[in-house]
PDB file of C-alpha atoms in Angstrom:
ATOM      1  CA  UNK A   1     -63.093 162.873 142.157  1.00 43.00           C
ATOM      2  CA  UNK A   2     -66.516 161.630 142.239  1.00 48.00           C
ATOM      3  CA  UNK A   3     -70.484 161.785 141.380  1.00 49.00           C
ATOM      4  CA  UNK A   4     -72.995 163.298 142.523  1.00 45.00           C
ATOM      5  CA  UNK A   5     -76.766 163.053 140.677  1.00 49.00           C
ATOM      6  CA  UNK A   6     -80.109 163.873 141.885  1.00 48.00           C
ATOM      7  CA  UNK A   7     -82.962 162.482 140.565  1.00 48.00           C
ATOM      8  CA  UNK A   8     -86.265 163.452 141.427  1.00 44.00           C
ATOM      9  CA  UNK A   9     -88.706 160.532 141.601  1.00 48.00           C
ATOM     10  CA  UNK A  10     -92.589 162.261 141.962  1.00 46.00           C
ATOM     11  CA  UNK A  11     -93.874 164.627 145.499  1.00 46.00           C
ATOM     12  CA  UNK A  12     -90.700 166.128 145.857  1.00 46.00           C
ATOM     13  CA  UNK A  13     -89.071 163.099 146.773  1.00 47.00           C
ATOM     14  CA  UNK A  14     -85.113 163.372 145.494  1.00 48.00           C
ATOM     15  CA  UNK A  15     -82.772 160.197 145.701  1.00 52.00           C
ATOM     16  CA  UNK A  16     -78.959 161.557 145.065  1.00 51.00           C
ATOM     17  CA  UNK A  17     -76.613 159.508 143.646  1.00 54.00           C
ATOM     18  CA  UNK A  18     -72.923 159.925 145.495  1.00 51.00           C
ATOM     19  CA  UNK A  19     -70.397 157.946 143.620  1.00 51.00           C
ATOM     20  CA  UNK A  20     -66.409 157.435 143.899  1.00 52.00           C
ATOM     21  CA  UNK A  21     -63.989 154.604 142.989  1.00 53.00           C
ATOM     22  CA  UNK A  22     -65.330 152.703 144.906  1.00 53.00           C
ATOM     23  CA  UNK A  23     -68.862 152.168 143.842  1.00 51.00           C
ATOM     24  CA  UNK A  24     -72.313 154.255 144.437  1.00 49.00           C
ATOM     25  CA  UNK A  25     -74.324 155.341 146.728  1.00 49.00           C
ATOM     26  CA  UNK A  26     -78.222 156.376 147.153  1.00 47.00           C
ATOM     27  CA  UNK A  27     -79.394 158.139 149.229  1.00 47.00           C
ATOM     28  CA  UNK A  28     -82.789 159.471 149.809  1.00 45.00           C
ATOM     29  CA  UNK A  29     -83.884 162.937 151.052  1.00 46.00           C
ATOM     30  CA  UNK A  30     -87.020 165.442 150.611  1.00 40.00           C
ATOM     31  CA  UNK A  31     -84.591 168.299 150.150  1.00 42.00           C
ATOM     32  CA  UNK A  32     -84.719 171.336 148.009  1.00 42.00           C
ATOM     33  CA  UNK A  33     -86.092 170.735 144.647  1.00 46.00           C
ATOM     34  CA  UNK A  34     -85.562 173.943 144.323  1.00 50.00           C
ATOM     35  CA  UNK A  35     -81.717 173.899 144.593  1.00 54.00           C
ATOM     36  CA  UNK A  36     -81.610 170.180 142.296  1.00 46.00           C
ATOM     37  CA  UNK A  37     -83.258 172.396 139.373  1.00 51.00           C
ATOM     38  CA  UNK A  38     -80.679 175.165 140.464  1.00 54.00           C
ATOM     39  CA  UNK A  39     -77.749 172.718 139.610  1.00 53.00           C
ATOM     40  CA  UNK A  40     -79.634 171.282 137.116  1.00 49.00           C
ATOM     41  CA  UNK A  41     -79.479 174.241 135.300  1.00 55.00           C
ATOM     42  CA  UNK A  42     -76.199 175.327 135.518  1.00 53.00           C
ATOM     43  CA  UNK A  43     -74.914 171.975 134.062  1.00 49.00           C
ATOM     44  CA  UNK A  44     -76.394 173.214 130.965  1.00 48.00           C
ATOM     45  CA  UNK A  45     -77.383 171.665 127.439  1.00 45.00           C
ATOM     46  CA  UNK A  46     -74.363 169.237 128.076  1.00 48.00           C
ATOM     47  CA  UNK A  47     -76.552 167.189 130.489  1.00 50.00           C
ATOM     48  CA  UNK A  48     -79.393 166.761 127.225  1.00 55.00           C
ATOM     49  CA  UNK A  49     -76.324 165.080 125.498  1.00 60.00           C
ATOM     50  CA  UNK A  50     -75.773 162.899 128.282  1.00 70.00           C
ATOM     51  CA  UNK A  51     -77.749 159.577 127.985  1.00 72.00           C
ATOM     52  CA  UNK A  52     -78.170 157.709 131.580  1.00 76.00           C
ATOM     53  CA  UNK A  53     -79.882 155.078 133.196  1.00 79.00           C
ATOM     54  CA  UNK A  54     -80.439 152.937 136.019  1.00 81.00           C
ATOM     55  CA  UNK A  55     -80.368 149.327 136.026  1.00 86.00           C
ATOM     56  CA  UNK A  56     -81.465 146.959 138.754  1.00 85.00           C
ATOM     57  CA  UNK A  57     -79.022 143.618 139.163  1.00 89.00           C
ATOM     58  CA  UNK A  58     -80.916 141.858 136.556  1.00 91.00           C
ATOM     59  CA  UNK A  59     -79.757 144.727 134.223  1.00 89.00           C
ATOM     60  CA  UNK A  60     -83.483 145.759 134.014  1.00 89.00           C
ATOM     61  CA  UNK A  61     -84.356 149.329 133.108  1.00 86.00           C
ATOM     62  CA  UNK A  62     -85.544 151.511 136.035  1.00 84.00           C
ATOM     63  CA  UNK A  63     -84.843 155.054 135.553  1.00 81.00           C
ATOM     64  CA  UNK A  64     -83.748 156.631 131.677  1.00 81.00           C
ATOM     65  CA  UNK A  65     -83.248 159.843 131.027  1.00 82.00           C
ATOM     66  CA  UNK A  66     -84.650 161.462 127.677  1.00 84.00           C
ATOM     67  CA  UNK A  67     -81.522 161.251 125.967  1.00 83.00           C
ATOM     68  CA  UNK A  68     -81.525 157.700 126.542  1.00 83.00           C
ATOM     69  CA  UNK A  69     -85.140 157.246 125.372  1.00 84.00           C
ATOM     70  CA  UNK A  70     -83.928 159.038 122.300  1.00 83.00           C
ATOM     71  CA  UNK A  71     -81.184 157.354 121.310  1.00 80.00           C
ATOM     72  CA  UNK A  72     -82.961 153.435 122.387  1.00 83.00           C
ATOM     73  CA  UNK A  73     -85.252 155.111 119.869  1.00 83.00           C
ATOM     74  CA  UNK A  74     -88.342 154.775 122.718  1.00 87.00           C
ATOM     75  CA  UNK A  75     -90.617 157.760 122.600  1.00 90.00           C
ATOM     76  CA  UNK A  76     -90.968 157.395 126.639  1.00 89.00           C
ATOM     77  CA  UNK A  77     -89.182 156.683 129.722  1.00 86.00           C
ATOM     78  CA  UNK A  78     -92.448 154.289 130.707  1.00 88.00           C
ATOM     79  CA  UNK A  79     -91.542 152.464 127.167  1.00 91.00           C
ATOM     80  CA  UNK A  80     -87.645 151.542 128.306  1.00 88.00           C
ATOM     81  CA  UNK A  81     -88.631 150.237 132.168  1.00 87.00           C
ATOM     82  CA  UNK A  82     -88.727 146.839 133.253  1.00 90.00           C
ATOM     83  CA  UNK A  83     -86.539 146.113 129.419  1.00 92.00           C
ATOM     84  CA  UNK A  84     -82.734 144.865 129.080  1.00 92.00           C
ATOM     85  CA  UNK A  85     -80.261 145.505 126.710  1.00 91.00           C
ATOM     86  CA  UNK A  86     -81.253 142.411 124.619  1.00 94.00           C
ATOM     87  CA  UNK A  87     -84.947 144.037 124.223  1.00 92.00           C
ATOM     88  CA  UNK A  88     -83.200 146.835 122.632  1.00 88.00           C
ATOM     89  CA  UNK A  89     -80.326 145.840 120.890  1.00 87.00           C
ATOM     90  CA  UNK A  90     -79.078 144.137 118.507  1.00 89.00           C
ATOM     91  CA  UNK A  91     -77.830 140.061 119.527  1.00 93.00           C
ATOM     92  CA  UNK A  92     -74.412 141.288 119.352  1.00 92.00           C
ATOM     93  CA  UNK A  93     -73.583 144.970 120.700  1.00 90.00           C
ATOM     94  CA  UNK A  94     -76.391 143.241 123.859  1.00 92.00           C
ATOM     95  CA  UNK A  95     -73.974 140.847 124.592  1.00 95.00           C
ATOM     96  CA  UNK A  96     -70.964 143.048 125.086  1.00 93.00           C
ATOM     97  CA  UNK A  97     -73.298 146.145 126.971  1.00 92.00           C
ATOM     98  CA  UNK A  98     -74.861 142.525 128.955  1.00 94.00           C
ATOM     99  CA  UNK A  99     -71.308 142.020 129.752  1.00 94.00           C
ATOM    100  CA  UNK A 100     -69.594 144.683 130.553  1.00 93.00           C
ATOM    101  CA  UNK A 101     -72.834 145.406 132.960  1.00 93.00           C
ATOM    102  CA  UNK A 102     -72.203 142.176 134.979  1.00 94.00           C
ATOM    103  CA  UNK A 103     -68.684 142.963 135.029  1.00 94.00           C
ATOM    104  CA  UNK A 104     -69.296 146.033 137.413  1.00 92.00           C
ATOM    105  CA  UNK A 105     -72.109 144.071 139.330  1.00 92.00           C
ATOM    106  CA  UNK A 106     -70.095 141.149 139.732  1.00 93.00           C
ATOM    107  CA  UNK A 107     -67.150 143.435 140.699  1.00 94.00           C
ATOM    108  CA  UNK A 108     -68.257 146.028 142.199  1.00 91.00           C
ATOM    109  CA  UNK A 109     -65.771 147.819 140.350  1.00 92.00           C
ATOM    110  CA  UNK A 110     -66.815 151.081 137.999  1.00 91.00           C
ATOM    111  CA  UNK A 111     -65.509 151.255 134.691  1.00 91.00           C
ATOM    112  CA  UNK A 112     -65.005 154.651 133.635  1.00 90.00           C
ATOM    113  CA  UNK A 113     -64.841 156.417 130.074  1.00 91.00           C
ATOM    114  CA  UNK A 114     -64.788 153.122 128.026  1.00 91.00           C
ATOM    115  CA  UNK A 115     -65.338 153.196 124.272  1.00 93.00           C
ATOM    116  CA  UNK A 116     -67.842 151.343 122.664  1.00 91.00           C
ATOM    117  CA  UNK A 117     -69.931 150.716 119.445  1.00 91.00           C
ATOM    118  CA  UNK A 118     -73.507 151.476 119.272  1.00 88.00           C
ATOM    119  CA  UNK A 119     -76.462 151.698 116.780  1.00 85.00           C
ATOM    120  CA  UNK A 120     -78.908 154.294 116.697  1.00 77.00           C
ATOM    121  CA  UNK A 121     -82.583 153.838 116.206  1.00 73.00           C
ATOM    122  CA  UNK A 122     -82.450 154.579 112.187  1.00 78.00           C
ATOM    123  CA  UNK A 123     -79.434 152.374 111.937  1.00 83.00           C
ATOM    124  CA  UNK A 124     -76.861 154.597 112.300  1.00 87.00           C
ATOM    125  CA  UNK A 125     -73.423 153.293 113.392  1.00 90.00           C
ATOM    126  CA  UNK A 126     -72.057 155.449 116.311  1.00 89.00           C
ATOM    127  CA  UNK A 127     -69.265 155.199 119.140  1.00 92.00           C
ATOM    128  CA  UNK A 128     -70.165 156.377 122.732  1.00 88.00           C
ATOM    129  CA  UNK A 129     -67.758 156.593 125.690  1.00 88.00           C
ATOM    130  CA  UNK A 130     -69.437 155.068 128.783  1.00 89.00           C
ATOM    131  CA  UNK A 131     -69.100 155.098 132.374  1.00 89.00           C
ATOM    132  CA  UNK A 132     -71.011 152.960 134.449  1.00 90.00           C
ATOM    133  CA  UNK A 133     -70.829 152.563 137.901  1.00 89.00           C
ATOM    134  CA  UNK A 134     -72.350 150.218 140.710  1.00 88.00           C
ATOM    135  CA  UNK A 135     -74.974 151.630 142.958  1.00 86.00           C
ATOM    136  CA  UNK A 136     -75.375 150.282 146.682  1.00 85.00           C
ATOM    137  CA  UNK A 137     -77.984 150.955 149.172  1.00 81.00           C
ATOM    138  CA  UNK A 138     -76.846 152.573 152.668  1.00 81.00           C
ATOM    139  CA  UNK A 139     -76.196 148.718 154.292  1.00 83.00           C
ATOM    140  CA  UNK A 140     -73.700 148.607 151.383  1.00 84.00           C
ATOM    141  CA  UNK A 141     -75.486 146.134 149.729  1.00 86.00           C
ATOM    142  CA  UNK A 142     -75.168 146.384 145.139  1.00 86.00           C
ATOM    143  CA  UNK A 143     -78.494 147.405 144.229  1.00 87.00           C
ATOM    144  CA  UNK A 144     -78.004 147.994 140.681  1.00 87.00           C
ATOM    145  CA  UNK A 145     -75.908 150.362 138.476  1.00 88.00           C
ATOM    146  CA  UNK A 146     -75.915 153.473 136.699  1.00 86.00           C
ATOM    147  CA  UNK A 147     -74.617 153.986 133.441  1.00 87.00           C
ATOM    148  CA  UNK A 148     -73.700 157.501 131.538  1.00 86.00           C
ATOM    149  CA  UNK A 149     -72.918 157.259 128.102  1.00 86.00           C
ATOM    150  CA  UNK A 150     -71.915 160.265 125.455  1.00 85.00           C
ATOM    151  CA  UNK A 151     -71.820 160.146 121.823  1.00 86.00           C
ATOM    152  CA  UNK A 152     -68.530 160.418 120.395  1.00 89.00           C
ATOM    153  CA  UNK A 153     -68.877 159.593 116.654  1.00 89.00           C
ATOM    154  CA  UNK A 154     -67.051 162.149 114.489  1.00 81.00           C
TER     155      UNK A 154
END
């Protein structure tokens, strides 16, 4: 079973995100916006729970979605890029998202529905369940990763 994401990135330009076991792909086409909204749509209000991002191999922020934004407790996308999980979080829960991120970019290896602690922008102790995945570029070469993460807290 496996991934696939499209994100649109300005002019119609889509990038889609194929993923498996083994790792991520992107790939880049100027292909029916149209039929991305389409699918969009039919995923429903469960993809507005859904917080994701993009990370480059220094685990900097390139692409967040709004439900990420929300819950980094950033009122914009253009507020999260360029930052790492140590810009956002506290010393502690940073070190364990820093690691577990080079663990899939020094692997190469997704990790898939793993539980972890989080705190919300008012302080609010939470548990999400996150995947994250590594993304590669069509040579095969690890670009980066992208990470989904749901809230889970009772």
């Amino acid at each position: 079973m496996g991934l696939l994401l499209g994100i649109i990135l300005g002019a119609g330009s889509v990038w889609w995100l194929m993923s498996s076991g083994a790792g991520a792909f992107m790939l880049r086409t100027s292909h029916y916006v149209q039929d991305l909204e389409r699918r969009v749509q039919e995923f429903g209000d469960q993809r507005a729970q859904l917080a994701r991002q993009l990370e480059d191999m220094e685990g900097r922020l390139g692409v967040s979605n709004q439900a990420h934004v929300r819950f980094a407790g950033a009122t914009s996308e253009e507020e999260l890029l360029g930052k790492t999980v140590f810009d956002l979080y506290p010393p502690d829960l940073a070190k364990a998202y820093h690691e577990a991120d080079s663990e899939v970019l020094n692997s190469g290896k997704p990790i898939y529905n793993r539980e972890e602690p989080c705190v919300n922008r008012d302080g609010t102790d939470r548990w999400l369940i996150t995947t994250k995945v590594p993304i590669r570029n069509q040579a095969g070469e690890m670009i980066g990763l992208v990470g989904v993460s749901r809230d889970i807290t009772d």
